[in-house]
Structure formats: C-alpha cells, structure tokens
Tab-separated table of C-alpha atoms and ligand atoms in Angstrom:
chain	number	residue	atom	x	y	z
A	104	MET	CA	0.076	-0.109	-0.067
A	105	LYS	CA	1.178	3.512	-0.707
A	106	GLU	CA	2.170	5.699	2.169
A	107	ILE	CA	-0.529	7.787	3.335
A	108	PRO	CA	0.292	11.571	3.121
A	109	ILE	CA	1.092	13.206	6.524
A	110	ILE	CA	0.491	16.791	7.301
A	111	GLN	CA	3.340	17.256	9.946
A	112	ALA	CA	2.542	19.094	13.195
A	113	ILE	CA	4.648	22.131	14.001
A	114	PRO	CA	7.557	20.525	15.955
A	115	GLY	CA	7.007	22.894	18.916
A	116	ALA	CA	3.339	21.974	18.981
A	117	LEU	CA	3.935	18.381	19.762
A	118	LYS	CA	2.518	17.113	23.103
A	119	LYS	CA	4.668	16.153	25.996
A	120	LYS	CA	4.493	12.375	26.417
A	121	PRO	CA	3.711	10.995	29.902
A	122	GLU	CA	6.659	10.339	32.204
A	123	SER	CA	7.646	6.703	32.835
A	124	GLY	CA	5.789	5.783	35.980
A	125	GLN	CA	2.910	8.401	35.573
A	126	PRO	CA	-0.543	6.787	36.026
A	127	LEU	CA	-2.094	6.923	32.589
A	128	GLY	CA	-5.646	6.002	33.447
A	129	PHE	CA	-8.115	5.303	30.552
A	130	GLY	CA	-9.002	7.534	27.654
A	131	LYS	CA	-7.648	10.853	28.931
A	132	ILE	CA	-4.371	11.255	27.022
A	133	PHE	CA	-4.220	11.349	23.038
A	134	THR	CA	-1.399	11.389	20.775
A	135	ASP	CA	-0.293	13.884	18.235
A	136	TYR	CA	-1.887	12.556	15.146
A	137	LEU	CA	-5.126	11.251	13.652
A	138	PHE	CA	-5.889	9.168	10.552
A	139	LEU	CA	-8.783	10.392	8.595
A	140	LEU	CA	-10.831	9.374	5.705
A	141	ASP	CA	-13.941	11.049	3.947
A	142	TYR	CA	-16.664	9.463	2.168
A	143	GLN	CA	-18.874	11.298	-0.462
A	144	LYS	CA	-21.793	9.537	-2.172
A	145	GLY	CA	-20.692	8.835	-5.807
A	146	LYS	CA	-16.982	9.045	-5.041
A	147	GLY	CA	-16.669	6.440	-2.236
A	148	TRP	CA	-13.978	6.627	0.507
A	149	ILE	CA	-11.482	9.452	-0.428
A	150	ASN	CA	-8.699	11.780	1.051
A	151	ALA	CA	-6.911	9.340	3.211
A	152	ARG	CA	-4.577	11.429	5.416
A	153	ILE	CA	-2.762	11.689	8.578
A	154	GLU	CA	-3.017	15.045	10.322
A	155	PRO	CA	-2.218	16.637	13.497
A	156	TYR	CA	-4.705	15.828	16.408
A	157	ARG	CA	-7.157	18.588	16.404
A	158	PRO	CA	-11.020	19.400	16.911
A	159	ILE	CA	-13.236	18.110	13.887
A	160	PRO	CA	-15.182	20.889	12.138
A	161	MET	CA	-18.638	19.994	11.778
A	162	ASP	CA	-21.876	21.625	10.747
A	163	PRO	CA	-24.265	22.058	13.552
A	164	ALA	CA	-26.772	20.179	11.403
A	165	ALA	CA	-24.389	17.134	10.990
A	166	LEU	CA	-26.619	14.019	11.036
A	167	VAL	CA	-24.554	12.306	13.620
A	168	LEU	CA	-25.268	15.011	16.173
A	169	HIS	CA	-29.069	14.745	15.799
A	170	TYR	CA	-29.988	11.054	14.880
A	171	GLY	CA	-26.828	9.181	16.050
A	172	GLN	CA	-25.595	7.616	12.751
A	173	GLU	CA	-22.161	6.353	14.116
A	174	VAL	CA	-20.190	3.137	14.696
A	175	PHE	CA	-16.939	2.723	16.594
A	176	GLU	CA	-14.342	0.096	17.610
A	177	GLY	CA	-11.942	-0.349	20.429
A	178	LEU	CA	-8.564	-2.291	20.234
A	179	LYS	CA	-5.060	-2.011	21.629
A	180	ALA	CA	-1.444	-2.068	20.431
A	181	TYR	CA	1.028	-3.823	22.987
A	182	ARG	CA	4.710	-3.331	23.379
A	183	TRP	CA	6.567	-6.605	23.649
A	184	PRO	CA	9.794	-6.917	25.860
A	185	ASN	CA	11.917	-6.767	22.570
A	186	GLY	CA	10.346	-3.422	21.920
A	187	GLU	CA	8.234	-4.438	18.986
A	188	ILE	CA	4.660	-3.310	18.820
A	189	TYR	CA	1.680	-5.645	17.938
A	190	LEU	CA	-2.037	-5.635	17.636
A	191	PHE	CA	-4.463	-8.392	18.822
A	192	ARG	CA	-6.692	-9.893	16.066
A	193	PRO	CA	-7.267	-6.316	14.594
A	194	ARG	CA	-9.144	-7.545	11.349
A	195	LYS	CA	-11.871	-8.777	13.532
A	196	ASN	CA	-12.464	-5.308	14.870
A	197	PHE	CA	-12.621	-3.797	11.315
A	198	GLU	CA	-14.846	-6.626	10.055
A	199	ARG	CA	-17.075	-5.998	13.073
A	200	MET	CA	-17.048	-2.327	12.317
A	201	ASN	CA	-18.426	-3.209	8.886
A	202	ARG	CA	-21.146	-5.342	10.243
A	203	SER	CA	-22.149	-2.425	12.697
A	204	ALA	CA	-21.921	0.058	9.745
A	205	LYS	CA	-24.349	-2.148	7.611
A	206	ARG	CA	-26.811	-2.155	10.559
A	207	LEU	CA	-26.722	1.848	10.735
A	208	CYS	CA	-26.890	2.157	6.886
A	209	ILE	CA	-23.225	3.421	6.766
A	210	PRO	CA	-20.998	2.525	3.777
A	211	GLU	CA	-18.501	-0.277	4.549
A	212	LEU	CA	-14.677	0.365	4.696
A	213	ASP	CA	-11.931	-1.646	3.037
A	214	VAL	CA	-10.736	-3.512	5.845
A	215	GLU	CA	-7.135	-4.128	4.660
A	216	PHE	CA	-6.804	-0.503	3.814
A	217	VAL	CA	-7.946	0.953	7.113
A	218	LEU	CA	-5.981	-1.706	8.969
A	219	GLU	CA	-2.771	-0.642	7.122
A	220	ALA	CA	-3.535	2.990	7.598
A	221	THR	CA	-3.918	2.324	11.312
A	222	LYS	CA	-0.570	0.589	11.396
A	223	GLN	CA	1.021	3.639	9.643
A	224	LEU	CA	-0.405	5.959	12.213
A	225	ILE	CA	0.833	3.764	15.082
A	226	ARG	CA	4.320	3.650	13.465
A	227	LEU	CA	4.343	7.440	13.232
A	228	GLU	CA	3.273	7.435	16.896
A	229	LYS	CA	5.291	4.514	18.090
A	230	ASP	CA	7.087	6.485	20.863
A	231	TRP	CA	3.521	6.788	22.613
A	232	VAL	CA	3.210	3.027	22.936
A	233	PRO	CA	4.018	2.629	26.764
A	234	SER	CA	6.032	-0.001	28.225
A	235	MET	CA	4.942	-0.231	31.765
A	236	PRO	CA	3.361	-3.524	32.888
A	237	GLY	CA	-0.289	-3.803	31.719
A	238	SER	CA	-0.157	-0.624	29.764
A	239	SER	CA	-1.038	-0.239	26.045
A	240	LEU	CA	-1.972	2.071	23.227
A	241	TYR	CA	-5.688	2.223	22.905
A	242	ILE	CA	-7.025	2.653	19.383
A	243	ARG	CA	-10.373	4.193	18.773
A	244	PRO	CA	-11.627	4.109	15.157
A	245	ASN	CA	-14.855	6.122	14.815
A	246	LEU	CA	-17.204	6.609	11.782
A	247	ILE	CA	-19.711	9.408	11.726
A	248	ALA	CA	-22.276	10.862	9.458
A	249	ASN	CA	-21.450	14.413	8.812
A	250	GLU	CA	-23.851	15.526	6.106
A	251	ALA	CA	-25.692	18.709	7.130
A	252	ALA	CA	-29.390	17.952	7.067
A	253	LEU	CA	-32.149	18.067	9.587
A	254	GLY	CA	-34.561	15.611	7.975
A	255	VAL	CA	-34.144	11.977	9.521
A	256	GLN	CA	-32.308	10.307	6.649
A	257	VAL	CA	-29.241	8.321	5.574
A	258	SER	CA	-26.277	10.513	5.230
A	259	ASP	CA	-24.577	11.037	1.893
A	260	GLN	CA	-21.257	11.937	3.619
A	261	TYR	CA	-19.137	10.403	6.435
A	262	LEU	CA	-15.929	10.964	8.292
A	263	PHE	CA	-13.914	7.839	9.393
A	264	TYR	CA	-10.929	8.614	11.840
A	265	VAL	CA	-8.648	6.858	14.199
A	266	MET	CA	-7.515	8.210	17.374
A	267	LEU	CA	-4.840	6.885	19.752
A	268	GLY	CA	-3.947	7.244	23.353
A	269	PRO	CA	-1.798	5.537	25.971
A	270	VAL	CA	-3.759	3.714	28.676
A	271	GLY	CA	-2.678	2.200	31.962
A	272	ALA	CA	-3.176	-1.299	33.501
A	273	TYR	CA	-6.872	-1.983	34.248
A	274	TYR	CA	-5.931	-3.523	37.372
A	275	PRO	CA	-3.080	-1.328	38.846
A	276	GLN	CA	-3.764	-2.809	42.251
A	277	GLY	CA	-3.759	-6.478	40.869
A	278	PHE	CA	-6.537	-8.686	39.402
A	279	SER	CA	-9.748	-8.110	41.418
A	280	PRO	CA	-13.289	-9.081	41.268
A	281	THR	CA	-16.198	-6.742	40.358
A	282	GLN	CA	-19.685	-6.206	42.095
A	283	ILE	CA	-22.516	-6.504	39.771
A	284	TYR	CA	-26.015	-5.245	39.930
A	285	VAL	CA	-28.737	-7.032	38.046
A	286	SER	CA	-30.961	-4.579	36.193
A	287	GLU	CA	-34.634	-5.418	36.275
A	288	LYS	CA	-35.816	-1.959	35.341
A	289	TYR	CA	-33.748	-1.329	32.246
A	290	ILE	CA	-32.780	-3.513	29.402
A	291	ARG	CA	-29.722	-3.107	27.036
A	292	ALA	CA	-31.218	-4.391	23.602
A	293	ALA	CA	-34.132	-6.100	22.134
A	294	ARG	CA	-34.117	-8.576	19.224
A	295	GLY	CA	-34.300	-6.552	16.165
A	296	GLY	CA	-32.563	-3.540	17.747
A	297	LEU	CA	-29.019	-2.327	17.703
A	298	GLY	CA	-27.606	-4.892	20.290
A	299	GLU	CA	-25.044	-6.445	18.094
A	300	ALA	CA	-23.659	-3.183	16.833
A	301	LYS	CA	-21.036	-1.125	18.362
A	302	THR	CA	-22.980	2.184	18.018
A	303	LEU	CA	-23.452	5.093	20.412
A	304	ALA	CA	-27.078	4.665	21.171
A	305	ASN	CA	-26.270	1.323	23.178
A	306	TYR	CA	-23.999	3.319	25.399
A	307	ALA	CA	-26.167	6.443	25.791
A	308	HIS	CA	-29.084	4.348	26.786
A	309	SER	CA	-26.986	2.376	29.423
A	310	LEU	CA	-25.868	5.407	31.427
A	311	LEU	CA	-28.790	5.759	33.697
A	312	ALA	CA	-28.660	2.008	34.741
A	313	GLN	CA	-25.007	2.418	35.293
A	314	GLU	CA	-25.504	5.451	37.334
A	315	GLU	CA	-28.029	3.769	39.482
A	316	ALA	CA	-25.834	0.682	40.069
A	317	HIS	CA	-23.083	3.048	41.155
A	318	GLU	CA	-25.323	4.798	43.573
A	319	GLU	CA	-25.890	1.227	45.052
A	320	GLY	CA	-22.206	0.718	45.483
A	321	TYR	CA	-21.708	-1.465	42.396
A	322	ASN	CA	-19.316	-1.392	39.496
A	323	GLN	CA	-21.464	-2.736	36.721
A	324	VAL	CA	-24.832	-3.686	35.407
A	325	LEU	CA	-25.851	-7.146	34.459
A	326	TRP	CA	-28.304	-6.979	31.565
A	327	LEU	CA	-31.290	-9.401	31.199
A	328	ASP	CA	-33.047	-10.216	28.129
A	329	ALA	CA	-35.637	-7.566	26.948
A	330	ILE	CA	-38.616	-9.862	26.651
A	331	GLU	CA	-38.780	-12.091	29.788
A	332	ARG	CA	-36.167	-10.407	31.755
A	333	LYS	CA	-34.882	-13.873	32.680
A	334	TYR	CA	-32.041	-14.667	30.368
A	335	VAL	CA	-28.476	-13.215	30.919
A	336	GLU	CA	-27.086	-11.112	28.242
A	337	GLU	CA	-24.116	-9.029	29.079
A	338	VAL	CA	-22.380	-7.200	31.874
A	339	GLY	CA	-21.790	-3.448	31.358
A	340	THR	CA	-19.898	-3.198	28.030
A	341	SER	CA	-18.559	-6.690	28.110
A	342	ASN	CA	-19.563	-10.324	27.699
A	343	ILE	CA	-20.278	-12.657	30.295
A	344	LEU	CA	-19.355	-16.421	30.953
A	345	PHE	CA	-20.169	-18.844	33.720
A	346	TYR	CA	-18.283	-21.849	34.785
A	347	ILE	CA	-20.831	-24.455	36.021
A	348	GLY	CA	-19.721	-28.048	36.769
A	349	ASP	CA	-17.378	-28.775	33.987
A	350	GLU	CA	-19.198	-26.521	31.384
A	351	LEU	CA	-18.115	-22.996	30.274
A	352	VAL	CA	-21.388	-21.170	29.344
A	353	THR	CA	-21.897	-18.006	27.683
A	354	PRO	CA	-25.057	-16.550	26.071
A	355	PRO	CA	-25.284	-17.041	22.248
A	356	LEU	CA	-25.008	-14.235	19.665
A	357	GLY	CA	-28.620	-14.008	18.883
A	358	GLY	CA	-28.542	-10.241	17.702
A	359	THR	CA	-28.794	-8.626	21.190
A	360	ILE	CA	-25.297	-9.204	22.110
A	361	LEU	CA	-22.050	-7.635	20.958
A	362	PRO	CA	-19.911	-10.259	19.500
A	363	GLY	CA	-16.655	-9.657	21.614
A	364	ILE	CA	-13.447	-10.452	20.146
A	365	THR	CA	-12.245	-11.389	23.685
A	366	ARG	CA	-15.221	-13.553	24.147
A	367	ASP	CA	-14.353	-15.404	20.927
A	368	SER	CA	-10.729	-15.660	22.109
A	369	VAL	CA	-11.796	-17.115	25.460
A	370	LEU	CA	-14.009	-19.784	23.715
A	371	HIS	CA	-11.279	-20.539	21.434
A	372	LEU	CA	-8.731	-21.118	24.249
A	373	ALA	CA	-11.101	-23.132	26.363
A	374	ARG	CA	-11.982	-25.394	23.425
A	375	SER	CA	-8.188	-25.872	22.760
A	376	TRP	CA	-7.959	-27.018	26.386
A	377	GLU	CA	-10.752	-29.496	25.592
A	378	MET	CA	-13.154	-27.860	27.961
A	379	LYS	CA	-16.839	-28.271	27.397
A	380	VAL	CA	-17.916	-25.053	25.941
A	381	SER	CA	-21.477	-24.001	25.436
A	382	GLU	CA	-23.158	-20.892	23.753
A	383	ARG	CA	-26.550	-21.179	24.993
A	384	MET	CA	-29.260	-19.174	26.729
A	385	ILE	CA	-28.725	-19.227	30.427
A	386	SER	CA	-31.328	-17.784	32.965
A	387	LEU	CA	-30.330	-15.930	35.968
A	388	ASP	CA	-32.562	-18.582	37.781
A	389	GLU	CA	-30.144	-21.189	36.531
A	390	VAL	CA	-26.977	-19.258	37.575
A	391	LEU	CA	-28.489	-18.784	41.231
A	392	ARG	CA	-29.479	-22.423	41.404
A	393	ALA	CA	-25.975	-23.487	40.391
A	394	LEU	CA	-24.664	-21.123	42.921
A	395	GLU	CA	-26.872	-22.632	45.812
A	396	THR	CA	-25.971	-26.191	44.953
A	397	GLY	CA	-22.305	-25.435	44.708
A	398	LYS	CA	-22.014	-25.940	40.994
A	399	LEU	CA	-21.118	-22.530	40.036
A	400	LYS	CA	-17.483	-22.201	40.242
A	401	GLU	CA	-16.880	-18.956	38.529
A	402	ALA	CA	-18.378	-15.988	36.682
A	403	PHE	CA	-16.380	-13.430	34.697
A	404	ALA	CA	-16.852	-10.822	31.987
A	405	SER	CA	-14.601	-10.454	28.856
A	406	GLY	CA	-13.575	-7.331	26.856
A	407	THR	CA	-10.767	-5.592	25.260
A	408	ALA	CA	-10.292	-3.139	28.326
A	409	ALA	CA	-9.999	-5.514	31.251
A	410	VAL	CA	-9.607	-8.806	29.177
A	411	ILE	CA	-11.096	-10.849	31.967
A	412	SER	CA	-13.167	-9.324	34.792
A	413	PRO	CA	-14.118	-11.877	37.472
A	414	VAL	CA	-17.658	-11.321	39.232
A	415	GLY	CA	-17.363	-11.536	42.940
A	416	LYS	CA	-20.838	-10.242	43.784
A	417	LEU	CA	-24.266	-10.194	42.212
A	418	ASN	CA	-27.192	-8.259	43.459
A	419	TYR	CA	-30.488	-9.471	42.252
A	420	LYS	CA	-33.936	-8.415	43.710
A	421	GLY	CA	-32.063	-6.856	46.721
A	422	ARG	CA	-30.286	-10.062	47.566
A	423	VAL	CA	-26.512	-10.260	47.492
A	424	HIS	CA	-24.885	-13.411	46.174
A	425	LEU	CA	-21.164	-14.051	46.494
A	426	ILE	CA	-19.653	-16.110	43.742
A	427	ASN	CA	-16.422	-18.064	44.600
A	428	GLU	CA	-16.316	-16.420	47.792
A	429	GLY	CA	-15.848	-13.104	46.160
A	430	LYS	CA	-12.327	-14.194	44.948
A	431	VAL	CA	-10.632	-14.518	41.539
A	432	GLY	CA	-11.188	-18.176	40.437
A	433	PRO	CA	-8.511	-20.347	38.645
A	434	LEU	CA	-10.264	-20.434	35.283
A	435	ALA	CA	-10.508	-16.678	35.117
A	436	GLN	CA	-6.888	-16.435	36.294
A	437	LYS	CA	-5.600	-18.995	33.603
A	438	LEU	CA	-7.526	-17.224	30.702
A	439	TYR	CA	-6.256	-13.868	31.699
A	440	ASP	CA	-2.759	-15.047	32.073
A	441	ASN	CA	-2.845	-16.832	28.737
A	442	ILE	CA	-4.478	-13.916	26.597
A	443	VAL	CA	-2.324	-11.310	28.365
A	444	GLY	CA	0.720	-13.524	27.817
A	445	ILE	CA	0.057	-13.792	24.126
A	446	GLN	CA	-0.826	-10.039	23.805
A	447	TYR	CA	2.563	-9.015	25.423
A	448	GLY	CA	4.537	-11.569	23.655
A	449	LYS	CA	5.491	-13.480	26.985
A	450	ILE	CA	4.132	-16.642	25.796
A	451	LYS	CA	3.813	-18.381	22.370
A	452	ASP	CA	0.900	-17.432	20.137
A	453	PRO	CA	-0.378	-20.669	18.771
A	454	PHE	CA	-3.248	-19.171	16.884
A	455	GLY	CA	-1.554	-16.507	14.990
A	456	TRP	CA	-3.516	-13.881	16.653
A	457	MET	CA	-0.801	-11.216	17.043
A	458	ASP	CA	-0.289	-8.785	14.120
A	459	LYS	CA	3.090	-6.905	13.975
A	460	VAL	CA	3.056	-3.151	13.503
A	461	CYS	CA	6.749	-2.509	13.781
B	727	PLP	C1	-16.989	-3.751	22.925
B	727	PLP	C2	-17.943	-4.500	23.739
B	727	PLP	C3	-17.849	-5.791	24.160
B	727	PLP	C4	-16.446	-6.474	24.252
B	727	PLP	O1	-15.838	-6.661	22.848
B	727	PLP	P1	-14.386	-6.906	22.752
B	727	PLP	O2	-14.203	-7.186	21.252
B	727	PLP	O3	-14.117	-8.207	23.449
B	727	PLP	O4	-13.691	-5.799	23.313
B	727	PLP	C5	-18.860	-6.383	24.814
B	727	PLP	N1	-20.019	-5.926	24.796
B	727	PLP	C6	-20.218	-4.528	24.579
B	727	PLP	C7	-21.574	-4.024	24.625
B	727	PLP	C8	-19.274	-3.837	23.955
B	727	PLP	O5	-19.414	-2.576	23.467
C-alpha cells in the first residue's frame, strides 16, 4: 500500500509524552496525530490522510449530532519486551465495524486499507506506546455521518477517523473481582434492535442504569433479555461467562449481544484445552440455582479493556450473592494469564492472533 500523506505538526506543537511511571488511566491522554478518511456519495472513500490531532469541524446540522448515525471500535497495541509493537486480532475489529456500519446504513470500509492505515499511524506514533506492565496504546476508530441535514435520513457523507492514546493497566492494584447489579428496570437491547452493533445509542441508553448501580455501590450492570427479563445477556460493556460444573457457558450471539473478540478468544482457548464450551441461553435462575448447589464455580466478563473481569458479587432483587467467595477463580486467572501473555509476547501465540506493527 502507498504511504498515506502526512501533514506534519509544527515541531513545537507536539504534546509532552507521559513520564515513565506516571499513571495513565483510561481515555484521557491522546497522541499527536489522527488518521482521517472522507466518504462522499458517488465518490466513495477518499482523502486518506494523517493530520495533527485537532478538533473536527462539523456543521451544527451534521446528522450524527441529531440522529446518532455512528459506529466505533476499540482495540489495543501492545509493546513486547523486545520493543516491537503488535495488535491483537485487529481484522476482527474492522470486520465487526463493517457489520455495525451495515446495521446503521453506513457504507463499509476496505478492511485491509484501514488496518494498514492504522498501522502507519501507530508507526508514526510508536514512541507513545507505553512499556509499563499492563499498559498499552488504545486505538479508537470512529465513523460518523457528517452531512448537514435536519430530516431523518441516511447521510450522503461520512468521516472515518482513528485516534490513539496510551492507557494504563486496568488492574493497577492487581486482578480483582467486580460487583454487579442485575438490572430489572432497564434492558440493553431487544431482538431486532442495535444490540450487536457497536454504536453510540447502546451506550447513551446504558448510562442511567450504570449510574443507579454506582449509587448502590456496584461497578457494573448485568443486563437481562428484553422480553422475559430472565436470560443473561451481558455485563456493562463486556460479555459474560459462567463456569458451571465442567461447562463453560456464555449466552449465544442472537442479535442482542455484542460479538466480543475477547469472548471469541476465551471460547477458542477453552476449546483448545478440551473444555466443554456452550453458547446457549442461560437464565439468571439457573445461575443462582447453580450457586446454591455449589456447581457455579466462577463468573467473569470479557472485553478488550480488562480482558477478563471476575464477578465477585451479584445483587438481584435486593439479595446479595457471593460467587467463589468473592475471589478470583483459577479459570479466570488462567484465561487472563494466557490472553495477556500472548498479547504482550510473553508466551507463544499458537493461533496467529498477534499482528506486527513495527
Ligand atoms: C466492545 C464491547 C464488548 C467487548 O468486545 P471486545 O471485542 O471483546 O472488546 C462487549 N459488549 C459490548 C456492549 C461492547 O461494546
């Protein structure tokens, strides 16, 4: 692929990089450059370019600001002990972005082109990839409808951009279980809705449930199905798995659940260990019964941000249930160690998941 044209920042205008040892947090620090790509009806995707990080000019009537025609992704670049930089299954993110785009009537991207462009951006910004344990460079591709029009309609014009920012370890104090509040009042997605698309509406609509869970002293919301409020769907913005007896169970991808790449990786690993893995509907009653009879060994969530997030406590209808005595279980630990080990080049990657940037 041709090198993408770069508009260089004025050298004096470059940002100060975080000091080594400085806590990075999540999503607060952004690098010096963006990758941008426009879409115009009749012309397709045009004007690929890398430019200094800056506000995006937008008409006040831009369709995304009124009707939410948008899709996004989230992935990370990891620095290996030898200094090289790798992505984890990045094609999966851009393929998923295209599936999300289709649902939102947004034109699809050329996966190979945007992946290569993202790599060029990271190569330009490679000094921003942190090397502290557990840290990484977070990559946020975003695709917005920016035609100026106030009628509810499909936009004729789009902007795709990729922004980057160093992020710290998700568990700076060590791997620790989360406390989950089961939402009976709110639902995340109904069949036929937007549940399997990574699009802004799903997150806007989850905020109130999340706020109320926080007020009760819980970290995250567990979402039940929209119709019967009986079957488990997801936890916060991650997928959920239960280890019951000798079976690893997770809800199936039926249209209401985000098809997580970490979820897929967990299932792949568990199958490679010859575990019994089931993608099936699981009711919260079944989970609680398994807990009462001692069959529920572990529950954990999966997602790019935390990789594996063990569930220590569950609040349902005002009753508090402890899972695995509120401690991290051996399966969660083993999955975490393996995935993180592969991502950071500390253990062999038997599945060809890692994709070299430089
Ligand atoms: C992004 C996301 C996930 C996790 O997907 P990964 O590809 O594993 O990061 C799960 N659920 C929701 C709602 C999400 O937005």
